[in-house]
Coordinates of C-alpha atoms in Angstrom, one line a residue:
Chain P
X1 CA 87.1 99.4 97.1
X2 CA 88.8 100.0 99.9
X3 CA 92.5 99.9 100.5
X4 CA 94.6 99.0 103.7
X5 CA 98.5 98.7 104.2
X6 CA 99.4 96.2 106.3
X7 CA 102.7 94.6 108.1
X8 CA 103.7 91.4 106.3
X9 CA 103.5 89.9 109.5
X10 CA 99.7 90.1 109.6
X11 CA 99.3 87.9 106.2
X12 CA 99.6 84.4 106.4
X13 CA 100.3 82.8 103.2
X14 CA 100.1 79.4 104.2
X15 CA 96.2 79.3 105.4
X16 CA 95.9 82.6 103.0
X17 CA 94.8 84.5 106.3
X18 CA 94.8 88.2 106.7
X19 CA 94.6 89.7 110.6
X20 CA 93.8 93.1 110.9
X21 CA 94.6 95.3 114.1
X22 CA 95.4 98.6 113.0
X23 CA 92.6 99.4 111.2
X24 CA 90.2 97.1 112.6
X25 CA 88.5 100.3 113.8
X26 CA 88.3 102.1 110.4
X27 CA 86.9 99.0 108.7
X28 CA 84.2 98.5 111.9
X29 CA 83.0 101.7 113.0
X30 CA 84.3 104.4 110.2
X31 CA 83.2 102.0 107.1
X32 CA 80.7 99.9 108.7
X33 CA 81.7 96.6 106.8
X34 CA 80.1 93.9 107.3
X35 CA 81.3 90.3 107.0
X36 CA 81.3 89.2 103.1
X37 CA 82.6 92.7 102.4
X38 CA 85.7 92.9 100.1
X39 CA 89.1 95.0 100.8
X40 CA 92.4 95.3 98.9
X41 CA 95.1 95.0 101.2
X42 CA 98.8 95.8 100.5
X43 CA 102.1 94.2 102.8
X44 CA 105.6 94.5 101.4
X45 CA 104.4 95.6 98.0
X46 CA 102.2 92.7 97.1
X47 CA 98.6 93.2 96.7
X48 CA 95.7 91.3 97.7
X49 CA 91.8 91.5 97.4
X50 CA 90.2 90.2 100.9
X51 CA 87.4 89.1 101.9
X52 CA 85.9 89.5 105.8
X53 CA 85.0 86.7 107.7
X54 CA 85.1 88.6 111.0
X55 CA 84.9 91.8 112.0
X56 CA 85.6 93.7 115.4
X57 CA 86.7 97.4 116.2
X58 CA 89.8 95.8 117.5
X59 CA 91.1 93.2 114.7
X60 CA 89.4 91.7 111.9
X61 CA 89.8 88.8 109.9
X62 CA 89.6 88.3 106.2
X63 CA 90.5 85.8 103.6
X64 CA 92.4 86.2 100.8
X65 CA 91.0 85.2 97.2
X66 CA 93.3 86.3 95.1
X67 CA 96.9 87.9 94.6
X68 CA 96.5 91.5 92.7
X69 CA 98.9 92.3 89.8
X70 CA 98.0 96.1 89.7
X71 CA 100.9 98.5 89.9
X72 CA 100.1 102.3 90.8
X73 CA 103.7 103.5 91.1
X74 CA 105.5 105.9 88.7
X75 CA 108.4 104.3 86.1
X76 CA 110.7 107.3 87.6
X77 CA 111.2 107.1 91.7
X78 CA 110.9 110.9 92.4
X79 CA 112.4 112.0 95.5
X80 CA 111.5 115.3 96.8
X81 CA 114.1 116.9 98.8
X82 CA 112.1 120.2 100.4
X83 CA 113.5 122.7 102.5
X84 CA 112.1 122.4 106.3
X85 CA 109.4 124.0 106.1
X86 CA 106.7 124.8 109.4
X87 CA 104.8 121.6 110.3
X88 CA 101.4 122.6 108.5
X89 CA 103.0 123.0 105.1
X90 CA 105.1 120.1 105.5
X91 CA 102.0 117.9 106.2
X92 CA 100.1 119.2 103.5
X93 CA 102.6 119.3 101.0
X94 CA 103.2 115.4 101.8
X95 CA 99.7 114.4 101.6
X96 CA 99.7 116.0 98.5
X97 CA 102.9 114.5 96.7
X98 CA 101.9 111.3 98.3
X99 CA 98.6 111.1 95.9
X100 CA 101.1 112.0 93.1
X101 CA 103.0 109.4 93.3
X102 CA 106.3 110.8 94.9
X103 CA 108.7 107.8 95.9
X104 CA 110.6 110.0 98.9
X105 CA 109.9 113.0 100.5
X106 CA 113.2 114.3 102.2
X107 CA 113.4 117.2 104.5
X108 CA 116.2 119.3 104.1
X109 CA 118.1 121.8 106.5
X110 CA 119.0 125.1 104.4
X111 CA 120.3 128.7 105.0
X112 CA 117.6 130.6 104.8
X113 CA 115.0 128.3 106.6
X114 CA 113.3 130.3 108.7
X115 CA 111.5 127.5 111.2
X116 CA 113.0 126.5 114.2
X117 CA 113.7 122.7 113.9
X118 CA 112.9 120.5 117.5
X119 CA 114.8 117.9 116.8
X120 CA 113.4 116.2 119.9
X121 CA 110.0 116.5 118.9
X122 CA 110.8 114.7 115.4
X123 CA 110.1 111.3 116.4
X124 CA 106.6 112.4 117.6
X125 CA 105.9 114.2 114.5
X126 CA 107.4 111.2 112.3
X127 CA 104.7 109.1 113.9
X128 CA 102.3 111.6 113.1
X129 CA 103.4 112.3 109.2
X130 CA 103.6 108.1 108.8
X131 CA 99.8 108.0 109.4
X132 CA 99.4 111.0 106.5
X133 CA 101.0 109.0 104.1
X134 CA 99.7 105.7 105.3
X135 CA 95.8 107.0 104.7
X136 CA 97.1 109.5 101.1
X137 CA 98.4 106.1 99.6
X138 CA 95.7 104.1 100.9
X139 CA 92.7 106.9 99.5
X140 CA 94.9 107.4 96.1
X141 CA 95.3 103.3 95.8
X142 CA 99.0 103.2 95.6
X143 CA 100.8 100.0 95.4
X144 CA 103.6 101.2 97.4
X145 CA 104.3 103.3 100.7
X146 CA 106.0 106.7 100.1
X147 CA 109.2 107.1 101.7
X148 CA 110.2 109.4 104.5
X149 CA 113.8 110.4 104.9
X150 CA 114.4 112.2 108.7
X151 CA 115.2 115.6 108.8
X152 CA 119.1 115.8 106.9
X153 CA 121.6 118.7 106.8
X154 CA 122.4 120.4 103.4
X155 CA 125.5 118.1 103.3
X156 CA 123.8 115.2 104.0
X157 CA 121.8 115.9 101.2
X158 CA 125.0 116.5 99.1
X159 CA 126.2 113.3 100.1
X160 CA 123.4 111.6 99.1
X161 CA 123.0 113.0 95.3
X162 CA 125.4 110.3 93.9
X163 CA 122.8 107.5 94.9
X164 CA 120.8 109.2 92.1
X165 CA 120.1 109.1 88.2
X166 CA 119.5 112.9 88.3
X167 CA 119.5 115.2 90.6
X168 CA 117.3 118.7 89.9
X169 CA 117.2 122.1 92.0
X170 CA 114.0 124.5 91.4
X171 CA 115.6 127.6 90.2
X172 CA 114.7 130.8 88.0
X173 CA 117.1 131.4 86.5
X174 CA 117.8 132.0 82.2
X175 CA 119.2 128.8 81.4
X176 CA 117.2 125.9 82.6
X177 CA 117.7 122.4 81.5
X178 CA 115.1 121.2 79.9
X179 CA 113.0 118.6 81.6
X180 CA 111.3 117.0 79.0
X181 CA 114.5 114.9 77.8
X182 CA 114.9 113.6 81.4
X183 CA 110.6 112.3 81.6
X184 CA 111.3 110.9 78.6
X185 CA 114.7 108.9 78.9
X186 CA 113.8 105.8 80.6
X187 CA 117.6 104.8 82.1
X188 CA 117.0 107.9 84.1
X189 CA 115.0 105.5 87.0
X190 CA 116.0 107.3 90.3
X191 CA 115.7 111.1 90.4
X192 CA 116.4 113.8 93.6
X193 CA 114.3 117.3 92.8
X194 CA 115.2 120.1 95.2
X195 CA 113.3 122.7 96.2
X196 CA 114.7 125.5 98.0
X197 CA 112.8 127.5 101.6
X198 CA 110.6 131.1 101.0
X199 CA 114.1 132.9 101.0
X200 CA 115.2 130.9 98.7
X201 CA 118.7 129.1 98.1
X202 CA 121.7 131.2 99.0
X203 CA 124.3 131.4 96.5
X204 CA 126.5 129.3 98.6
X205 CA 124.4 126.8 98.2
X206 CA 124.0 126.9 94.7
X207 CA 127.1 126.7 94.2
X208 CA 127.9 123.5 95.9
X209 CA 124.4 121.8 94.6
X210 CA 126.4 122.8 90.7
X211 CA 129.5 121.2 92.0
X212 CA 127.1 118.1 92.7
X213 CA 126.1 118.0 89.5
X214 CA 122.5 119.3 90.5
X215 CA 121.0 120.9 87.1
X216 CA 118.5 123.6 87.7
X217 CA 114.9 123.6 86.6
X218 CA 112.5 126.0 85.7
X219 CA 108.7 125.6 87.0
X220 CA 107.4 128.1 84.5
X221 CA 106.9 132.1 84.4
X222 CA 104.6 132.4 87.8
X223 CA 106.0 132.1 91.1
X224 CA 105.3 129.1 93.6
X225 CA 105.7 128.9 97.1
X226 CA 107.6 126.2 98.8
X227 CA 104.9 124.0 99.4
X228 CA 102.9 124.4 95.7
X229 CA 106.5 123.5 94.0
X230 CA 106.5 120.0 95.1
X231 CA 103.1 119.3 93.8
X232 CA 103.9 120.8 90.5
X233 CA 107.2 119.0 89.7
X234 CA 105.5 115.7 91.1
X235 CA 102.1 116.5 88.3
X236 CA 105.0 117.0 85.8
X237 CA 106.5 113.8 86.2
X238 CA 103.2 111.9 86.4
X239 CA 101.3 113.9 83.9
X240 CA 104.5 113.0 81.7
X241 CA 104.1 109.6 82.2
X242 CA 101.1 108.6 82.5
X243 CA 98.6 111.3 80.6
X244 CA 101.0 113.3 78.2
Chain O
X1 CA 110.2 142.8 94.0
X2 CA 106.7 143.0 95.4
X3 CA 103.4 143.0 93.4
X4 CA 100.3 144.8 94.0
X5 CA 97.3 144.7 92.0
X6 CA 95.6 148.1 92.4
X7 CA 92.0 149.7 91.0
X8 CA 93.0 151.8 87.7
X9 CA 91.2 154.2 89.4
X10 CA 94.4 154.8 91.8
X11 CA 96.3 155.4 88.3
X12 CA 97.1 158.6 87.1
X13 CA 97.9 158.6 83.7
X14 CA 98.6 161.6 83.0
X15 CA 100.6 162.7 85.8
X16 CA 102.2 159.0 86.1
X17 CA 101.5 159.1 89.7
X18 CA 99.6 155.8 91.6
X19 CA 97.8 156.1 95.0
X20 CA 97.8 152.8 96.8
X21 CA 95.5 152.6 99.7
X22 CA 94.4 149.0 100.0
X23 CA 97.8 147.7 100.1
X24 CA 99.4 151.5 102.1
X25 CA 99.7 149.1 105.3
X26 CA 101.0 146.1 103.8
X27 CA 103.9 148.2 102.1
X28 CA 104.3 150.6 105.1
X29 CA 104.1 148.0 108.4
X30 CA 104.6 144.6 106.9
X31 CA 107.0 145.0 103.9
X32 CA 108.2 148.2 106.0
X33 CA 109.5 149.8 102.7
X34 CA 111.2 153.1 102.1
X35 CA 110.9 156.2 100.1
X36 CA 113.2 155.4 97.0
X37 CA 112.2 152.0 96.9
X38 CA 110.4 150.1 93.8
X39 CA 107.5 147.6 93.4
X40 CA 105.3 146.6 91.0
X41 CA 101.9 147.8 90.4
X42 CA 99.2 145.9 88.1
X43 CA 96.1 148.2 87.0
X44 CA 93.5 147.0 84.5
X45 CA 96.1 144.2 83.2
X46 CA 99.2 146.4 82.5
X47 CA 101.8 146.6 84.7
X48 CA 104.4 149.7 86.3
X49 CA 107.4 149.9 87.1
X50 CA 106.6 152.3 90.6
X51 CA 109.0 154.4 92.9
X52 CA 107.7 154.9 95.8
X53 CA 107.4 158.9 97.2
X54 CA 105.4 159.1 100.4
X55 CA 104.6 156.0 102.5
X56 CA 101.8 155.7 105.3
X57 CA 100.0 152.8 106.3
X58 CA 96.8 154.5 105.4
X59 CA 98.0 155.4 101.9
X60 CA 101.1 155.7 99.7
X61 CA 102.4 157.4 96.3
X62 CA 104.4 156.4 94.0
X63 CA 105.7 157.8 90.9
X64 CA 105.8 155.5 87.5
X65 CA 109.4 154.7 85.8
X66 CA 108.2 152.7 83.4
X67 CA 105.4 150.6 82.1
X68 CA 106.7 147.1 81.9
X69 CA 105.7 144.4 79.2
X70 CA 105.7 141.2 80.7
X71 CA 102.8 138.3 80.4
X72 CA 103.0 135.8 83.2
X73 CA 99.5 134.3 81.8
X74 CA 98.9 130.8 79.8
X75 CA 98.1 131.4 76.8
X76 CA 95.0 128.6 77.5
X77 CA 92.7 130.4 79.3
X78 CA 91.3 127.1 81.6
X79 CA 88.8 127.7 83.5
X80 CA 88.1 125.2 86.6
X81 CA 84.7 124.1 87.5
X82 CA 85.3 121.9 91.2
X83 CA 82.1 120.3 92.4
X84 CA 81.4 122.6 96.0
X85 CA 83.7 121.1 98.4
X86 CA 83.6 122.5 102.2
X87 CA 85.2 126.2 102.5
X88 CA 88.6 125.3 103.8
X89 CA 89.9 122.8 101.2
X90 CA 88.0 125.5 98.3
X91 CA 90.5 128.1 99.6
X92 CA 93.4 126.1 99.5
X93 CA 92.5 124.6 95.7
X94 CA 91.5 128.2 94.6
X95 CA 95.0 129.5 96.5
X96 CA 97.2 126.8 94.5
X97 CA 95.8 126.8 91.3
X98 CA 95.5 131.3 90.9
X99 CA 99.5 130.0 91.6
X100 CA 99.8 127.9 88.5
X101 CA 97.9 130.1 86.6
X102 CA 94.1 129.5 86.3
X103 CA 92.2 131.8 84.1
X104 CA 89.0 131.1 86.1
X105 CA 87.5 129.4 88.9
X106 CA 83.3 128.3 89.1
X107 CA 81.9 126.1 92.1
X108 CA 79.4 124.2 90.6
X109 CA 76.7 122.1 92.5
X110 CA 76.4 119.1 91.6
X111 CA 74.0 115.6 93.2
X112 CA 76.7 114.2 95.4
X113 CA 78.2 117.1 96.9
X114 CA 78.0 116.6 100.9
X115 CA 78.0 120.3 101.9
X116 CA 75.4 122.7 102.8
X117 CA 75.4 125.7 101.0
X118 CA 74.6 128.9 102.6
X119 CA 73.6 131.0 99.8
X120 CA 73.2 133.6 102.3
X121 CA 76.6 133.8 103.3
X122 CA 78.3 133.8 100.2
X123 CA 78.7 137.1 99.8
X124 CA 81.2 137.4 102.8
X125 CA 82.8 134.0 101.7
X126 CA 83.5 135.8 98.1
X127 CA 85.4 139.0 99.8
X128 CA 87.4 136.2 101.7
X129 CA 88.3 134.5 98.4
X130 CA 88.9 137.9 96.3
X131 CA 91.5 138.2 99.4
X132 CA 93.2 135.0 98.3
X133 CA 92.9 135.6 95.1
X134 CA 94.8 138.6 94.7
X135 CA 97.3 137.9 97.4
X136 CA 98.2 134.1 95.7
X137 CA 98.5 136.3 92.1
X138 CA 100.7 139.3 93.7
X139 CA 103.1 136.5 95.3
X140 CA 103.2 134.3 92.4
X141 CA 103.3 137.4 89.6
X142 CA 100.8 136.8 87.6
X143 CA 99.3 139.6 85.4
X144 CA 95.8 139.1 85.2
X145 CA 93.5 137.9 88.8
X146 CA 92.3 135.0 88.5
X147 CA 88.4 135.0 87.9
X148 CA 85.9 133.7 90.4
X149 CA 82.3 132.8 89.3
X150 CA 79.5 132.8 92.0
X151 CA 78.4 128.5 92.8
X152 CA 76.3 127.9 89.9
X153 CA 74.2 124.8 89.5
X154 CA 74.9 121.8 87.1
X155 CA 72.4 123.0 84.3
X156 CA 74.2 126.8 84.1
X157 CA 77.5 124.7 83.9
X158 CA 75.6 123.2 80.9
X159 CA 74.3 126.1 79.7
X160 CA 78.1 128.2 79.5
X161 CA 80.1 125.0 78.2
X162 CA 79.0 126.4 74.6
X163 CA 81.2 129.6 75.7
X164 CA 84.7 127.3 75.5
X165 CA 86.7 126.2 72.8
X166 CA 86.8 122.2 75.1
X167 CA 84.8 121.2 77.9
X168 CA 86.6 118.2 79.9
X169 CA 85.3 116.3 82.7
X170 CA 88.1 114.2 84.9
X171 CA 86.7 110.5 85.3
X172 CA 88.3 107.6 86.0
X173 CA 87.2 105.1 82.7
X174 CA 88.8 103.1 80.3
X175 CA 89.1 105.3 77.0
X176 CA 89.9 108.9 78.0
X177 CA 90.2 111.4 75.6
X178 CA 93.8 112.0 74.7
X179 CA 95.0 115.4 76.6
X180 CA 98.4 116.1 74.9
X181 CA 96.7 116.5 71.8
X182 CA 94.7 119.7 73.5
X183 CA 97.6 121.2 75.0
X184 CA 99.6 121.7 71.9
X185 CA 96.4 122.6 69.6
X186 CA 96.9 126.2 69.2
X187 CA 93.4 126.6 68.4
X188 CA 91.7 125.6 71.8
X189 CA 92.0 128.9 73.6
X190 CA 89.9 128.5 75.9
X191 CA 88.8 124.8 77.8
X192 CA 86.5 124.5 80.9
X193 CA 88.0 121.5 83.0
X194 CA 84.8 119.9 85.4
X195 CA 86.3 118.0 88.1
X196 CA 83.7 116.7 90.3
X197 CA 83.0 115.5 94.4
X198 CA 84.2 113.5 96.9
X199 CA 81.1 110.8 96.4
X200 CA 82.0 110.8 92.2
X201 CA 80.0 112.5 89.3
X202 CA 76.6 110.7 89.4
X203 CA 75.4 108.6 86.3
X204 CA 72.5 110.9 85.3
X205 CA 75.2 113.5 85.2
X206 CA 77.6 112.2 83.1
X207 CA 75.3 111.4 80.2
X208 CA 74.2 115.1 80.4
X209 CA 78.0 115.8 80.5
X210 CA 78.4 113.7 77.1
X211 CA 75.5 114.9 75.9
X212 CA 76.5 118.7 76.2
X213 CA 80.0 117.9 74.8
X214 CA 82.3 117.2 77.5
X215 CA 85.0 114.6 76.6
X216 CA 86.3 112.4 79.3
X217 CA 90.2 112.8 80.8
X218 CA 92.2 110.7 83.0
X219 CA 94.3 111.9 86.1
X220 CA 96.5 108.9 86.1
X221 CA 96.5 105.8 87.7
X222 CA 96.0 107.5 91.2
X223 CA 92.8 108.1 92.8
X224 CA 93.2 111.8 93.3
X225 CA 91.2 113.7 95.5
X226 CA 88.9 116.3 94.4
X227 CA 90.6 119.3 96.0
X228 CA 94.5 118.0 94.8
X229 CA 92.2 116.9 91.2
X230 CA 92.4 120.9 89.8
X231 CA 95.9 121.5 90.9
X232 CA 97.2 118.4 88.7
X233 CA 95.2 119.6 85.7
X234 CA 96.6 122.9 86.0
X235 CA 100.2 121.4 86.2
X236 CA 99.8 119.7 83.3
X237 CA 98.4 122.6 81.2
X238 CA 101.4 124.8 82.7
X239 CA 104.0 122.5 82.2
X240 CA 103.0 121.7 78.8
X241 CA 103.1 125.3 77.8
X242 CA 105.9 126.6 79.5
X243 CA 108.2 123.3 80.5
X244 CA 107.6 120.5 78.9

């Protein structure tokens, strides 16, 4: 069945109405639904299963028949902090962690970031990224929005690691810690994983994310690139809860 | 340091000398290497420890130091049969899972697919993917390139599932079979994972599936789609062995 997110605003609780405008056209001219046809649709984290009673490319109608109690969301809120990366990686890596279940994707200013960064072109391009992980949680049937952080310095990022359970860097080096005590501890609720640009994180920077209390990670014996290592630690944490 | 993965033909054995043509403009105009300077060459799955001695972008020497003994291979060979999908998503899956370490990757035909097949132009479409292939193993180290079959139809992927150790097929039902207890079983060396199209595995399908052996797995509570599918399953076999 399908799945739309939608502003609370649009969902009346008292007459149990549901008014559709931003996908009005998906539902009439992409899907073709017809009135009688069922959708799920999700505002503020409550779910819903619909049913519409009218249907035009520029808003439908539905009524609700019942209030869902499905939850698609991981135990652990995983926030992926990721080195900027250039605009087609970041997309894809975001629809991709956005099916996985990642709670926050973070964008992170490093050293050795080699992408110019337009900071007056990010509103544009926030507007654009909203949509990819409006349509990945809506095709993957999660319960919940993924969260987008604007673009943050390395500091920021610093700052923000006390907000956190755990905080993780992606590193090779000899003595990882070892993340199957922290998938399996469940007061760890709220964890920051950091993973570094193609040049990889300057020792300055390591430094500082150790004196954060950052641990470093392994992701195995092969090499990924920038925008593969999110998806990995993300199947990691979901595999580990959910299959494993 | 960088990795090439070179004919054994280009090896000389006795007089521990390597010729490298296919990769002499890569190392001379891209990498823009010196004389004096080492990489890593990988012939007929063993690996050298190479000097380099004459640079050109049309071909290069190098002398071996050493031959080196390192395995960056999972010790479960899994081999991923993916439903034909359209050519630019198949790159990218093929591209990300040779990075987490697939032993082999077979496009299988199967009722719902939505794509034309060319069989015609498959032959280009397979010197395209050998590219990808070898580059996405050189970058991420592995030891071994990745295997590609040619598309195949649903009743050869019948026919080799008696060539694994475990034949799995992702689908979305109530009782899947238990995947941790595959991943630590020392004895399955080799598992075929079947993840299917957009439009689902049909009915008729999976009763043949059943019927030839394949046991059922879950992906988790998301609905994952079928070109991020093969990159979760190879997370979780990856991080089992090596992380978890």
């Amino acid at each position: 069945m399908q799945h739309y997110f939608i502003n609370s605003d649009s969902l009346n609780l008292t007459t149990w109405e549901v008014t559709i405008v931003e996908d009005a056209f998906h539902i009439a001219n992409v899907m073709r639904m017809t009135v009688g046809e069922r959708i799920v649709v999700i505002a503020a984290d409550s779910s819903y299963l619909v049913e519409l009673t009218n249907i035009n490319p520029k808003m439908c109608v539905g009524q609700i028949i019942e209030e869902l109690s499905f939850d698609n969301e991981l135990k652990t809120k995983v926030t992926i902090a990721h080195a900027f990366v250039r605009r087609e990686k970041q997309e894809d890596t975001i629809e991709k962690i956005t099916e996985l279940g990642a709670y926050a994707y973070m964008p992170v200013i490093m050293e050795r970031c080699n992408v110019k960064i337009d900071l007056d072109k990010q509103d544009k391009k926030r507007t654009r990224i909203e949509k990819i992980i409006k349509e990945a949680s809506e095709q993957s049937h999660r319960t919940s929005l993924m969260k987008l952080y604007d673009v943050c310095s390395f500091k920021a990022l610093l700052n923000q690691s006390q907000n956190y359970d755990l905080c993780l860097v992606c590193d090779t080096t000899t003595n990882p810690y070892d993340i199957s005590s922290i998938v399996n501890d469940d007061n760890i609720k709220n964890v920051l994983v950091l993973i570094g640009p193609e040049g990889g994180i300057s020792e300055n920077e390591l430094k500082q994310l150790e004196n954060n209390n950052f641990k470093k990670i392994s992701l195995g014996k092969r090499i990924l690139r920038t925008e593969v290592a999110p998806l990995f630690v993300m199947a990691i944490f979901a595999g580990s809860e959910e299959i494993l």
